[in-house]
Short mmCIF file of C-alpha atoms in Angstrom, two decimals:
data_model
loop_
_atom_site.label_atom_id
_atom_site.label_comp_id
_atom_site.label_asym_id
_atom_site.label_seq_id
_atom_site.Cartn_x
_atom_site.Cartn_y
_atom_site.Cartn_z
CA UNK A 153 1.30 -11.24 -22.17
CA UNK A 154 0.60 -8.37 -24.52
CA UNK A 155 -0.37 -4.96 -23.23
CA UNK A 156 0.06 -1.42 -24.42
CA UNK A 157 -0.12 1.96 -22.75
CA UNK A 158 -3.13 3.85 -23.98
CA UNK A 159 -3.36 7.61 -24.15
CA UNK A 160 -5.37 7.45 -20.94
CA UNK A 161 -2.58 5.52 -19.21
CA UNK A 162 -0.07 8.16 -20.23
CA UNK A 163 -2.34 10.96 -19.03
CA UNK A 164 -2.83 9.31 -15.63
CA UNK A 165 0.89 8.71 -15.27
CA UNK A 166 1.69 12.32 -16.12
CA UNK A 167 -0.99 13.68 -13.81
CA UNK A 168 0.39 11.63 -10.91
CA UNK A 169 3.96 12.70 -11.75
CA UNK A 170 3.02 16.38 -11.83
CA UNK A 171 1.08 16.08 -8.59
CA UNK A 172 4.01 14.42 -6.84
CA UNK A 173 6.44 17.13 -7.92
CA UNK A 174 4.23 20.15 -7.26
CA UNK A 175 2.26 19.08 -4.17
CA UNK A 176 4.17 16.27 -2.46
CA UNK A 177 7.81 17.25 -2.89
CA UNK A 178 7.54 20.59 -1.03
CA UNK A 179 7.73 19.81 2.66
CA UNK A 180 8.27 16.05 2.28
CA UNK A 181 11.43 16.07 4.44
CA UNK A 182 9.78 18.02 7.25
CA UNK A 183 6.70 15.80 7.19
CA UNK A 184 8.90 12.74 7.53
CA UNK A 185 11.06 14.22 10.29
CA UNK A 186 8.13 15.46 12.36
CA UNK A 187 5.74 12.61 11.43
CA UNK A 188 3.20 15.05 9.97
CA UNK A 189 0.55 13.40 7.82
CA UNK A 190 0.13 15.00 4.36
CA UNK A 191 -3.54 15.74 5.00
CA UNK A 192 -3.86 18.55 2.46
CA UNK A 193 -2.16 16.42 -0.17
CA UNK A 194 -4.40 13.45 0.59
CA UNK A 195 -7.40 15.72 0.15
CA UNK A 196 -6.05 16.69 -3.25
CA UNK A 197 -5.60 13.01 -4.10
CA UNK A 198 -9.24 12.45 -3.22
CA UNK A 199 -10.33 15.35 -5.42
CA UNK A 200 -8.21 14.08 -8.32
CA UNK A 201 -9.81 10.63 -8.15
CA UNK A 202 -6.75 8.74 -6.93
CA UNK A 203 -8.67 7.20 -4.01
CA UNK A 204 -11.27 5.37 -6.07
CA UNK A 205 -9.42 4.59 -9.26
CA UNK A 206 -10.59 1.03 -9.91
CA UNK A 207 -14.16 1.30 -8.61
CA UNK A 208 -17.14 1.20 -10.92
CA UNK A 209 -18.42 4.74 -11.68
CA UNK A 210 -21.84 3.70 -10.39
CA UNK A 211 -20.22 3.57 -6.94
CA UNK A 212 -18.45 6.90 -7.37
CA UNK A 213 -15.18 5.54 -8.76
CA UNK A 214 -13.23 6.19 -11.93
CA UNK A 215 -13.60 2.75 -13.51
CA UNK A 216 -9.91 2.50 -14.38
CA UNK A 217 -7.86 -0.67 -14.80
CA UNK A 218 -5.17 -1.97 -12.47
CA UNK A 219 -2.40 -0.85 -14.80
CA UNK A 220 -3.58 2.76 -14.47
CA UNK A 221 -3.52 2.35 -10.71
CA UNK A 222 0.03 0.98 -10.53
CA UNK A 223 1.31 3.70 -12.86
CA UNK A 224 -0.11 6.36 -10.53
CA UNK A 225 1.17 4.50 -7.45
CA UNK A 226 4.69 4.43 -8.84
CA UNK A 227 4.81 8.15 -9.63
CA UNK A 228 3.50 9.20 -6.22
CA UNK A 229 5.83 6.73 -4.46
CA UNK A 230 8.88 8.24 -6.16
CA UNK A 231 8.37 11.28 -3.96
CA UNK A 232 6.33 10.36 -0.86
CA UNK A 233 5.45 6.71 -0.18
CA UNK A 234 3.72 7.85 3.02
CA UNK A 235 1.08 9.37 0.75
CA UNK A 236 0.88 6.46 -1.68
CA UNK A 237 0.27 3.93 1.10
CA UNK A 238 -2.95 5.78 1.99
CA UNK A 239 -3.97 5.41 -1.64
CA UNK A 240 -2.93 1.74 -1.71
CA UNK A 241 -4.95 0.71 1.33
CA UNK A 242 -8.04 2.51 0.10
CA UNK A 243 -7.91 1.19 -3.46
CA UNK A 244 -6.44 -2.30 -3.12
CA UNK A 245 -7.88 -3.47 0.19
CA UNK A 246 -10.90 -1.47 1.26
CA UNK A 247 -12.66 -0.38 -1.94
CA UNK A 248 -11.86 -3.53 -3.89
CA UNK A 249 -12.97 -5.86 -1.13
CA UNK A 250 -16.25 -4.06 -0.55
CA UNK A 251 -17.07 -3.76 -4.24
CA UNK A 252 -16.47 -7.43 -4.96
CA UNK A 253 -17.88 -9.10 -1.85
CA UNK A 254 -20.17 -6.81 0.15
CA UNK A 255 -23.92 -6.39 -0.08
CA UNK A 256 -25.42 -3.68 -2.24
CA UNK A 257 -26.54 -1.88 0.90
CA UNK A 258 -22.94 -1.74 2.16
CA UNK A 259 -21.70 -0.56 -1.22
CA UNK A 260 -24.15 2.30 -1.31
CA UNK A 261 -23.53 3.35 2.28
CA UNK A 262 -19.76 2.90 2.58
CA UNK A 263 -18.16 2.33 -0.81
CA UNK A 264 -19.68 5.30 -2.61
CA UNK A 265 -18.33 7.98 -0.25
CA UNK A 266 -14.87 6.39 -0.28
CA UNK A 267 -14.65 5.84 -4.03
CA UNK A 268 -15.93 9.35 -4.72
CA UNK A 269 -13.26 10.87 -2.49
CA UNK A 270 -15.36 11.97 0.48
CA UNK A 271 -14.21 9.40 3.05
CA UNK A 272 -11.14 7.33 3.87
CA UNK A 273 -11.02 3.65 4.80
CA UNK A 274 -8.67 1.36 6.72
CA UNK A 275 -8.10 -2.39 6.84
CA UNK A 276 -7.63 -3.97 10.29
CA UNK A 277 -6.23 -7.49 10.18
CA UNK A 278 -2.97 -7.54 12.18
CA UNK A 279 -2.96 -8.02 15.95
CA UNK A 280 -0.28 -8.18 18.63
CA UNK A 281 -0.25 -11.99 18.28
CA UNK A 282 -1.49 -12.30 14.71
CA UNK A 283 0.89 -10.82 12.15
CA UNK A 284 2.00 -13.14 9.37
CA UNK A 285 -0.17 -15.89 10.90
CA UNK A 286 -3.48 -14.16 10.34
CA UNK A 287 -5.46 -17.22 11.47
CA UNK A 288 -4.56 -16.42 15.10
CA UNK A 289 -7.23 -13.78 15.54
CA UNK A 290 -7.86 -12.78 19.16
CA UNK A 291 -10.30 -9.98 18.42
CA UNK A 292 -13.78 -11.45 18.86
CA UNK A 293 -17.13 -10.63 17.30
CA UNK A 294 -19.79 -12.41 19.34
CA UNK A 295 -23.09 -12.95 17.53
CA UNK A 296 -25.79 -11.20 19.57
CA UNK A 297 -28.66 -11.66 17.12
CA UNK A 298 -28.97 -8.49 15.07
CA UNK A 299 -25.49 -7.24 15.94
CA UNK A 300 -21.98 -8.42 16.81
CA UNK A 301 -20.27 -7.46 20.07
CA UNK A 302 -16.70 -6.60 19.11
CA UNK A 303 -13.79 -6.80 21.58
CA UNK A 304 -10.05 -6.84 21.06
CA UNK A 305 -7.05 -4.97 19.70
CA UNK A 306 -5.68 -4.43 16.22
CA UNK A 307 -2.26 -2.96 15.51
CA UNK A 308 -0.13 -1.56 12.70
CA UNK A 309 -3.22 -0.03 11.11
CA UNK A 310 -2.48 2.36 8.24
CA UNK A 311 -4.90 5.30 7.79
CA UNK A 312 -6.17 4.72 11.34
CA UNK A 313 -6.16 8.39 12.36
CA UNK A 314 -7.66 9.62 9.08
CA UNK A 315 -10.13 6.83 8.33
CA UNK A 316 -13.87 7.11 8.65
CA UNK A 317 -14.60 3.42 8.06
CA UNK A 318 -12.66 0.30 9.09
CA UNK A 319 -12.86 -3.24 7.79
CA UNK A 320 -12.18 -5.28 10.93
CA UNK A 321 -11.36 -8.98 10.81
CA UNK A 322 -12.55 -10.82 13.95
CA UNK A 323 -13.15 -14.31 15.29
CA UNK A 324 -16.81 -15.26 15.76
CA UNK A 325 -16.53 -19.03 16.22
CA UNK A 326 -13.12 -20.20 17.46
CA UNK A 327 -14.11 -23.87 17.16
CA UNK A 328 -14.17 -23.43 13.36
CA UNK A 329 -10.69 -21.93 13.19
CA UNK A 330 -10.16 -19.72 10.17
CA UNK A 331 -13.64 -20.62 8.93
CA UNK A 332 -15.14 -18.91 11.97
CA UNK A 333 -13.71 -15.48 11.14
CA UNK A 334 -15.78 -12.54 9.86
CA UNK A 335 -15.11 -9.18 8.23
CA UNK A 336 -17.11 -6.28 9.67
CA UNK A 337 -17.33 -2.62 8.78
CA UNK A 338 -16.89 -0.39 11.81
CA UNK A 339 -17.48 3.34 11.78
CA UNK A 340 -15.13 5.72 13.58
CA UNK A 341 -17.85 7.03 15.88
CA UNK A 342 -19.06 3.70 17.27
CA UNK A 343 -19.17 3.67 21.06
CA UNK A 344 -16.33 1.68 22.62
CA UNK A 345 -13.97 2.19 19.66
CA UNK A 346 -10.69 4.02 20.42
CA UNK A 347 -7.33 4.73 18.80
CA UNK A 348 -4.02 4.02 20.46
CA UNK A 349 -1.08 6.45 20.17
CA UNK A 350 0.74 6.80 16.85
CA UNK A 351 3.70 4.46 16.40
CA UNK A 352 7.14 6.12 16.28
CA UNK A 353 8.40 4.41 13.14
CA UNK A 354 11.72 4.15 11.34
CA UNK A 355 10.20 4.92 7.94
CA UNK A 356 6.91 5.94 6.36
CA UNK A 357 6.77 8.37 9.25
CA UNK A 358 4.24 10.73 7.66
CA UNK A 359 1.82 7.82 7.35
CA UNK A 360 0.23 7.51 10.77
CA UNK A 361 0.01 4.00 12.16
CA UNK A 362 -2.06 3.24 15.26
CA UNK A 363 -3.53 0.41 17.27
CA UNK A 364 -7.32 0.08 17.43
CA UNK A 365 -9.08 -0.87 20.65
CA UNK A 366 -12.61 -2.29 20.74
CA UNK A 367 -14.54 -2.59 24.00
CA UNK A 368 -18.06 -3.98 23.63
CA UNK A 369 -18.52 -2.25 20.28
CA UNK A 370 -21.92 -3.01 18.77
CA UNK A 371 -21.59 -3.63 15.04
CA UNK A 372 -24.84 -4.16 13.09
CA UNK A 373 -24.97 -7.62 11.51
CA UNK A 374 -25.78 -5.99 8.18
CA UNK A 375 -22.22 -4.60 8.28
CA UNK A 376 -20.77 -8.06 7.80
CA UNK A 377 -19.07 -8.61 4.44
CA UNK A 378 -20.11 -11.89 2.84
CA UNK A 379 -21.48 -15.00 4.48
CA UNK A 380 -20.77 -16.03 8.05
CA UNK A 381 -17.20 -17.33 8.27
CA UNK A 382 -16.01 -15.63 5.07
CA UNK A 383 -13.72 -13.13 6.84
CA UNK A 384 -10.39 -14.95 6.59
CA UNK A 385 -10.80 -15.86 2.94
CA UNK A 386 -11.96 -12.31 2.26
CA UNK A 387 -8.84 -10.84 3.84
CA UNK A 388 -6.56 -13.14 1.83
CA UNK A 389 -8.33 -12.22 -1.40
CA UNK A 390 -7.90 -8.54 -0.60
CA UNK A 391 -4.22 -8.99 0.17
CA UNK A 392 -3.67 -10.67 -3.20
CA UNK A 393 -4.47 -7.37 -4.87
CA UNK A 394 -2.81 -5.33 -2.13
CA UNK A 395 0.50 -6.93 -3.00
CA UNK A 396 0.34 -5.43 -6.46
CA UNK A 397 -0.12 -1.94 -5.03
CA UNK A 398 2.77 -2.30 -2.60
CA UNK A 399 4.94 -3.77 -5.36
CA UNK A 400 4.21 -0.67 -7.43
CA UNK A 401 5.10 1.46 -4.44
CA UNK A 402 8.43 -0.37 -4.12
CA UNK A 403 9.18 0.23 -7.79
CA UNK A 404 8.43 3.91 -7.30
CA UNK A 405 10.74 4.16 -4.29
CA UNK A 406 13.54 2.44 -6.21
CA UNK A 407 13.05 4.62 -9.28
CA UNK A 408 12.99 7.78 -7.20
CA UNK A 409 16.27 6.82 -5.51
CA UNK A 410 17.82 5.82 -8.83
CA UNK A 411 16.85 9.15 -10.39
CA UNK A 412 18.48 11.06 -7.54
CA UNK A 413 21.61 8.93 -7.60
CA UNK A 414 21.96 9.34 -11.37
CA UNK A 415 21.57 13.09 -11.14
CA UNK A 416 24.07 13.30 -8.29
CA UNK A 417 26.58 11.25 -10.29
CA UNK A 418 26.43 13.89 -13.03
CA UNK A 419 26.98 16.77 -10.62
CA UNK A 420 29.64 15.50 -8.18
CA UNK A 421 33.27 15.01 -9.16
CA UNK A 422 35.93 12.84 -7.54
CA UNK A 423 39.51 12.38 -8.66
CA UNK A 424 38.96 14.98 -11.35
CA UNK A 425 35.94 13.48 -13.10
CA UNK A 426 32.22 13.12 -12.61
CA UNK A 427 31.10 10.11 -10.58
CA UNK A 428 29.28 8.48 -13.47
CA UNK A 429 32.57 8.30 -15.40
CA UNK A 430 33.99 5.96 -12.76
CA UNK A 431 33.21 2.41 -13.80
CA UNK A 432 32.42 1.42 -10.23
CA UNK A 433 29.60 3.98 -10.08
CA UNK A 434 28.44 3.43 -13.66
CA UNK A 435 28.04 -0.29 -13.05
CA UNK A 436 26.10 0.36 -9.87
CA UNK A 437 23.70 2.61 -11.76
CA UNK A 438 23.36 0.08 -14.59
CA UNK A 439 22.46 -2.72 -12.19
CA UNK A 440 20.01 -0.50 -10.34
CA UNK A 441 18.32 0.39 -13.63
CA UNK A 442 18.17 -3.21 -14.86
CA UNK A 443 16.76 -4.55 -11.59
CA UNK A 444 14.18 -1.77 -11.27
CA UNK A 445 12.98 -2.27 -14.83
CA UNK A 446 12.65 -6.01 -14.19
CA UNK A 447 10.63 -5.34 -11.04
CA UNK A 448 8.41 -2.91 -12.93
CA UNK A 449 7.63 -5.50 -15.60
CA UNK A 450 6.68 -8.03 -12.92
CA UNK A 451 4.27 -5.51 -11.44
CA UNK A 452 2.78 -4.76 -14.85
CA UNK A 453 2.36 -8.49 -15.50
CA UNK A 454 0.47 -8.96 -12.24
CA UNK A 455 -1.73 -5.95 -13.05
CA UNK A 456 -2.41 -7.29 -16.54
CA UNK A 457 -3.41 -10.71 -15.19
CA UNK A 458 -5.77 -9.08 -12.71
CA UNK A 459 -7.38 -6.95 -15.41
CA UNK A 460 -7.66 -9.98 -17.69
CA UNK A 461 -9.59 -11.90 -15.03
CA UNK A 462 -6.83 -14.49 -14.66
CA UNK A 463 -5.28 -15.91 -11.49
CA UNK A 464 -2.80 -13.30 -10.29
CA UNK A 465 -2.01 -14.58 -6.80
CA UNK A 466 1.43 -16.00 -7.61
CA UNK A 467 2.29 -13.15 -9.97
CA UNK A 468 1.38 -10.59 -7.31
CA UNK A 469 3.51 -12.37 -4.72
CA UNK A 470 6.47 -12.56 -7.11
CA UNK A 471 6.09 -8.89 -7.99
CA UNK A 472 6.01 -7.81 -4.33
CA UNK A 473 8.91 -10.05 -3.33
CA UNK A 474 11.18 -8.88 -6.14
CA UNK A 475 10.14 -5.22 -6.11
CA UNK A 476 10.48 -4.89 -2.33
CA UNK A 477 13.89 -6.56 -2.20
CA UNK A 478 15.02 -4.45 -5.14
CA UNK A 479 13.83 -1.24 -3.48
CA UNK A 480 15.97 -2.06 -0.44
CA UNK A 481 19.04 -2.75 -2.60
CA UNK A 482 18.60 0.28 -4.85
CA UNK A 483 18.02 2.74 -2.04
CA UNK A 484 21.03 1.40 -0.16
CA UNK A 485 23.18 1.85 -3.27
CA UNK A 486 21.76 5.33 -3.76
CA UNK A 487 22.94 6.26 -0.29
CA UNK A 488 26.35 4.76 -1.06
CA UNK A 489 26.67 6.73 -4.30
CA UNK A 490 25.88 9.94 -2.45
CA UNK A 491 28.54 9.11 0.13
CA UNK A 492 28.29 11.22 3.27
CA UNK A 493 25.61 13.37 1.69
CA UNK A 494 23.42 10.29 1.35
CA UNK A 495 23.36 10.00 5.11
CA UNK A 496 21.75 13.39 5.67
CA UNK A 497 18.10 14.21 5.24
CA UNK A 498 18.19 16.98 2.64
CA UNK A 499 19.34 14.58 -0.08
CA UNK A 500 16.21 12.41 0.33
CA UNK A 501 17.83 8.99 -0.27
CA UNK A 502 18.22 8.11 3.42
CA UNK A 503 14.46 8.56 3.83
CA UNK A 504 13.85 6.39 0.78
CA UNK A 505 16.01 3.65 2.26
CA UNK A 506 14.01 3.75 5.50
CA UNK A 507 10.73 3.74 3.58
CA UNK A 508 11.85 0.87 1.34
CA UNK A 509 12.31 -1.46 4.31
CA UNK A 510 8.62 -1.47 5.09
CA UNK A 511 7.73 -2.81 1.63
CA UNK A 512 9.45 -6.05 2.67
CA UNK A 513 7.20 -6.28 5.73
CA UNK A 514 3.66 -4.98 5.33
CA UNK A 515 0.81 -6.60 3.41
CA UNK A 516 2.74 -9.85 3.65
CA UNK A 517 6.42 -10.13 4.49
CA UNK A 518 8.91 -11.30 1.87
CA UNK A 519 8.90 -14.67 3.63
CA UNK A 520 5.12 -14.93 3.27
CA UNK A 521 5.44 -14.14 -0.44
CA UNK A 522 7.81 -17.08 -0.77
CA UNK A 523 5.26 -19.33 0.92
CA UNK A 524 2.57 -18.17 -1.54
CA UNK A 525 4.90 -18.71 -4.50
CA UNK A 526 6.03 -22.14 -3.30
CA UNK A 527 2.48 -23.34 -2.73
CA UNK A 528 1.43 -22.19 -6.19
CA UNK A 529 4.49 -23.86 -7.69
CA UNK A 530 3.85 -27.20 -5.99
CA UNK A 531 0.15 -27.06 -6.81
CA UNK A 532 1.04 -26.55 -10.45
#
């Protein structure tokens, strides 16, 4: 694997870094504590092109590569992962899936306004009884001729309160199992579509997560993505790329916590010397740096494979597994280095530790990543 950062890559990275420091950092603690979505900041992200980074310019996007995307994801995640997850869902799941597998009519109607920064999208796969086992869809989409009649419940849906369009995965023909599942685009205003209350979460609190309820929702058949029965495969293909985005988020969280811990170690003294001069702390910081750099390189490898048109499924799973587990370790160590101060909100690292946990769970748990990796390994 050979890749280099171009001048454009560096510019995107710096733009995301500056945005995170100037627009996301102010108020980030209050937004987390009170579960306030960063709506103004998300609007700025839309205006800056962060919500349609990898889409073709003919659909309103920026036409950037995956490496550009993960660089921006990391910088924003250093400060507020609750903002970067909005960006991840839109870019990795919604926009990418529509651009690669939907009809031209769908692309013009739904992709263009999302890629150009006018609208927000959400991806609805999980259900109360269908989390890691996504084949167990209970939401149904009954074929009524020129439309589907949608009924059921989705949960843990990121962007649900802010989204205008939803990709909903539903069972049309249960006798065909996962081959009877479809992916449909549902608009917020469709009759019979309602949001449940926001979840009161441990972390990522400023990212609003809701259940979706569908009661006899009529979805035009032209809103189906791909051929009949393509929905399950479609969702798995989308999640392959989504893992890269969440892996980049995990790297950002780890790097943000490491930066804070390093700075604190140079400001706080114990036993007459700065913390970093104690070997116990210095070795912690060294391990945190080494592990985060290793995770970052795994993410960059997965991004490079995707941009090169090569199979990136296993690489994406490895990147997410390692980056997420590392983010949990690094943030925990960052709290430890801060001591009692690490346990209070104004030092940020306790929030980062809570946020890091979710990277081991959503868009495929760490256990699911191991299944993906093992299957690829055995297949050869």
